[in-house]
Coordinates of C-alpha atoms in Angstrom, one line a residue:
M1 CA 21.3 -114.8 12.4
K2 CA 17.9 -113.7 11.1
L3 CA 16.0 -111.1 13.2
S4 CA 12.3 -110.5 13.1
A5 CA 10.9 -107.1 12.2
G6 CA 9.8 -106.5 15.8
T7 CA 13.2 -107.4 17.2
L8 CA 15.0 -105.2 14.7
A9 CA 12.6 -102.3 15.4
S10 CA 13.2 -102.6 19.1
I11 CA 17.0 -102.5 18.6
I12 CA 16.6 -99.4 16.4
A13 CA 14.4 -97.7 18.9
V14 CA 16.8 -98.3 21.8
W15 CA 19.7 -97.0 19.8
A16 CA 17.8 -93.9 18.6
V17 CA 16.6 -93.1 22.1
A18 CA 20.1 -93.5 23.6
D19 CA 21.6 -91.4 20.9
A20 CA 19.0 -88.6 21.2
Y21 CA 19.4 -88.4 25.0
S22 CA 23.2 -88.6 25.0
P23 CA 24.9 -85.6 26.7
T24 CA 25.9 -84.2 23.3
A25 CA 22.3 -84.0 22.2
F26 CA 21.3 -81.6 24.9
Y27 CA 22.3 -78.1 26.0
T28 CA 25.2 -78.1 28.4
R29 CA 23.0 -76.7 31.2
R30 CA 19.8 -78.2 32.4
S31 CA 18.3 -74.8 32.6
T32 CA 18.7 -74.4 28.9
M33 CA 16.3 -77.2 28.1
T34 CA 13.4 -75.5 26.4
M35 CA 10.0 -75.8 24.6
K36 CA 6.8 -74.4 23.1
R37 CA 3.5 -75.5 21.4
G38 CA 3.9 -75.5 17.7
R39 CA 2.0 -72.3 17.5
G40 CA 4.2 -69.3 16.9
S41 CA 5.5 -66.6 19.0
F42 CA 5.2 -66.3 22.8
Q43 CA 2.2 -64.0 22.7
K44 CA 1.6 -62.8 21.4
E45 CA 1.2 -66.5 20.8
I46 CA 0.1 -67.1 24.2
G47 CA -3.0 -65.3 23.7
G48 CA -3.1 -65.5 20.0
G49 CA -2.5 -69.1 19.1
G50 CA 0.6 -69.7 17.1
G51 CA 3.8 -69.3 18.9
M52 CA 5.3 -67.7 21.9
G53 CA 4.8 -64.2 23.2
S54 CA 4.0 -62.7 26.5
A55 CA 0.8 -63.8 28.1
P56 CA -2.1 -61.4 28.0
P57 CA -2.7 -60.0 31.6
S58 CA -5.8 -60.8 33.5
P59 CA -7.5 -58.2 35.6
A60 CA -5.5 -59.5 38.5
G61 CA -2.3 -59.1 36.6
G62 CA -1.8 -62.8 35.8
V63 CA -2.2 -64.6 32.5
A64 CA -5.4 -65.2 30.6
S65 CA -7.7 -67.5 32.5
N66 CA -9.1 -69.3 29.4
R67 CA -6.3 -71.8 29.4
N68 CA -5.0 -74.2 32.1
W69 CA -1.4 -73.0 32.6
I70 CA 1.4 -74.9 34.2
Q71 CA 4.4 -72.9 35.5
T72 CA 7.8 -74.4 34.6
K73 CA 11.1 -73.9 36.3
N74 CA 12.4 -72.2 33.1
T75 CA 12.6 -68.6 32.3
V76 CA 12.2 -66.8 29.0
K77 CA 15.9 -66.5 28.8
D78 CA 16.2 -70.3 28.7
L79 CA 14.3 -70.6 25.4
P80 CA 16.5 -71.4 22.4
A81 CA 18.0 -68.4 20.7
E82 CA 19.6 -70.2 17.8
E83 CA 17.2 -70.9 14.9
G84 CA 16.5 -74.5 14.2
K85 CA 18.1 -75.7 17.4
I86 CA 15.8 -78.2 19.2
G87 CA 15.6 -77.7 23.0
L88 CA 13.6 -79.3 25.7
I89 CA 11.7 -78.0 28.7
E90 CA 10.4 -80.1 31.6
T91 CA 6.7 -79.4 32.2
G92 CA 5.8 -82.0 34.8
A93 CA 2.5 -82.3 33.0
F94 CA 0.7 -85.5 34.2
L95 CA -0.6 -86.4 30.7
L96 CA 2.9 -86.2 29.3
V97 CA 4.8 -88.1 32.0
D98 CA 6.0 -91.6 31.1
K99 CA 8.2 -93.3 33.7
A100 CA 10.1 -95.2 31.0
T101 CA 10.5 -92.6 28.2
N102 CA 9.5 -89.2 29.5
P103 CA 9.7 -89.1 33.4
N104 CA 9.6 -85.3 33.6
G105 CA 6.9 -84.5 31.0
A106 CA 9.4 -82.8 28.6
V107 CA 8.4 -81.1 25.4
S108 CA 10.4 -79.9 22.5
V109 CA 10.9 -76.2 21.5
V110 CA 12.5 -74.6 18.5
K111 CA 12.9 -71.1 17.2
Y112 CA 12.1 -70.3 13.6
G113 CA 12.2 -66.6 12.5
P114 CA 10.6 -64.5 15.3
Q115 CA 8.5 -67.4 16.6
T116 CA 9.2 -70.1 19.1
Y117 CA 7.3 -73.3 18.6
C118 CA 6.5 -76.1 21.2
F119 CA 5.7 -79.7 20.2
S120 CA 5.9 -83.3 21.3
V121 CA 9.2 -84.7 22.5
N122 CA 8.8 -87.8 20.3
C123 CA 7.7 -88.3 16.7
P124 CA 4.1 -89.6 16.6
K125 CA 5.0 -91.9 13.7
C126 CA 8.2 -93.7 14.8
K127 CA 8.2 -92.7 18.5
I128 CA 11.8 -91.6 18.2
P129 CA 12.9 -88.3 20.1
M130 CA 12.7 -85.2 17.9
T131 CA 15.9 -83.7 19.3
K132 CA 17.6 -83.9 15.9
A133 CA 14.5 -82.9 13.8
K134 CA 15.0 -80.5 11.0
T135 CA 13.0 -77.3 10.5
L136 CA 11.9 -76.4 7.0
P137 CA 10.5 -73.2 5.5
P138 CA 6.8 -72.7 4.8
N139 CA 5.4 -74.1 1.6
E140 CA 2.0 -74.3 -0.2
E141 CA 0.8 -77.0 2.1
T142 CA 1.3 -74.7 5.1
K143 CA -0.1 -71.7 3.1
N144 CA 3.4 -70.3 2.9
K145 CA 3.0 -69.1 6.5
A146 CA 3.9 -71.9 9.0
P147 CA 7.3 -73.6 8.9
R148 CA 7.5 -77.4 8.9
I149 CA 9.5 -79.9 11.0
C150 CA 10.9 -83.2 9.7
C151 CA 11.7 -86.2 11.9
D152 CA 15.4 -87.0 11.5
F153 CA 14.7 -90.7 11.7
C154 CA 11.6 -91.6 9.7
K155 CA 11.4 -88.3 7.8
S156 CA 7.7 -87.7 8.7
T157 CA 7.0 -84.0 8.3
F158 CA 4.5 -81.8 10.0
N159 CA 3.1 -78.2 10.0
L160 CA 4.9 -76.7 13.0
K161 CA 2.0 -74.5 13.9
T162 CA -0.9 -76.9 13.7
G163 CA 0.9 -80.3 13.9
A164 CA -0.9 -81.5 10.8
P165 CA 1.2 -84.0 8.7
V166 CA 2.4 -82.7 5.3
T167 CA 4.3 -84.3 2.4
A168 CA 7.8 -85.5 3.3
Q169 CA 10.6 -84.2 1.1
E170 CA 12.9 -87.2 1.9
G171 CA 12.5 -90.9 2.0
A172 CA 12.5 -92.6 5.4
G173 CA 14.9 -95.4 4.6
I174 CA 14.5 -99.0 5.6
F175 CA 14.9 -98.5 9.3
G176 CA 12.5 -95.5 9.4
N177 CA 9.9 -97.5 7.5
I178 CA 10.2 -100.5 9.8
A179 CA 9.8 -98.3 12.8
K180 CA 6.6 -96.7 11.4
A181 CA 5.3 -100.1 10.4
V182 CA 5.9 -101.6 13.8
M183 CA 4.3 -98.7 15.5
S184 CA 1.3 -99.0 13.2
A185 CA 1.5 -95.2 12.5
Q186 CA -1.1 -93.7 10.2
D187 CA -0.2 -91.1 7.6
T188 CA -2.8 -88.8 9.2
T189 CA -1.3 -89.0 12.7
P190 CA -0.6 -85.4 13.8
L191 CA 2.3 -84.0 15.8
P192 CA 1.0 -82.8 19.2
V193 CA 1.7 -79.1 19.6
Y194 CA 1.4 -76.9 22.7
E195 CA 1.1 -73.4 23.9
L196 CA 3.7 -71.4 25.8
G197 CA 3.2 -68.2 27.8
E198 CA 5.1 -66.0 30.3
K199 CA 4.4 -64.6 33.7
N200 CA 7.0 -62.7 35.7
G201 CA 9.7 -64.0 33.5
K202 CA 8.7 -67.7 34.0
V203 CA 7.7 -69.9 31.1
L204 CA 4.2 -71.2 31.3
F205 CA 2.9 -74.3 29.4
S206 CA -0.6 -75.3 28.3
M207 CA -2.0 -78.3 26.5
D208 CA -5.3 -76.6 25.8

């Protein structure tokens, strides 16, 4: 039986999503699902752009008011402690919610060195969940400062701080290339990255 490229890509996507969201792909407790915007440490990232650190206090004792913050149900302790381990956190952010693929507005989070980065739950090129993505060390393309992240399925690679696409170190393989072709992905498509902050021990999220 001969399958069209579209049918084959659909089968691949269904398989990959099911595999990524299987119980073994997540932390054992819902509260351990975590995230952050590919910027760097909490804020020290929160106020500084580039990771996760504690949010700079406002005169009223809250977080900086120059961003639109959403308070999540997660605490700072829920953020991933193991380097390279991809976690998820549910933000409930309206612009991220998709009833079919992301009903709770989840985002991905990963720790690299002293920084925690937050980025899109799905690869922008093949649309497959990034739960098994691989973190890579900085290189010349990221000015030897920002780590990179590589989609496990299509091998598209991005600057984890800015989301900008960088040169992939591995080939995508036939299925990965089909998925990217069907999704009409451009080589310049960036990975959405987000900001994380903290207030009273709770993780805050911002798309600004």
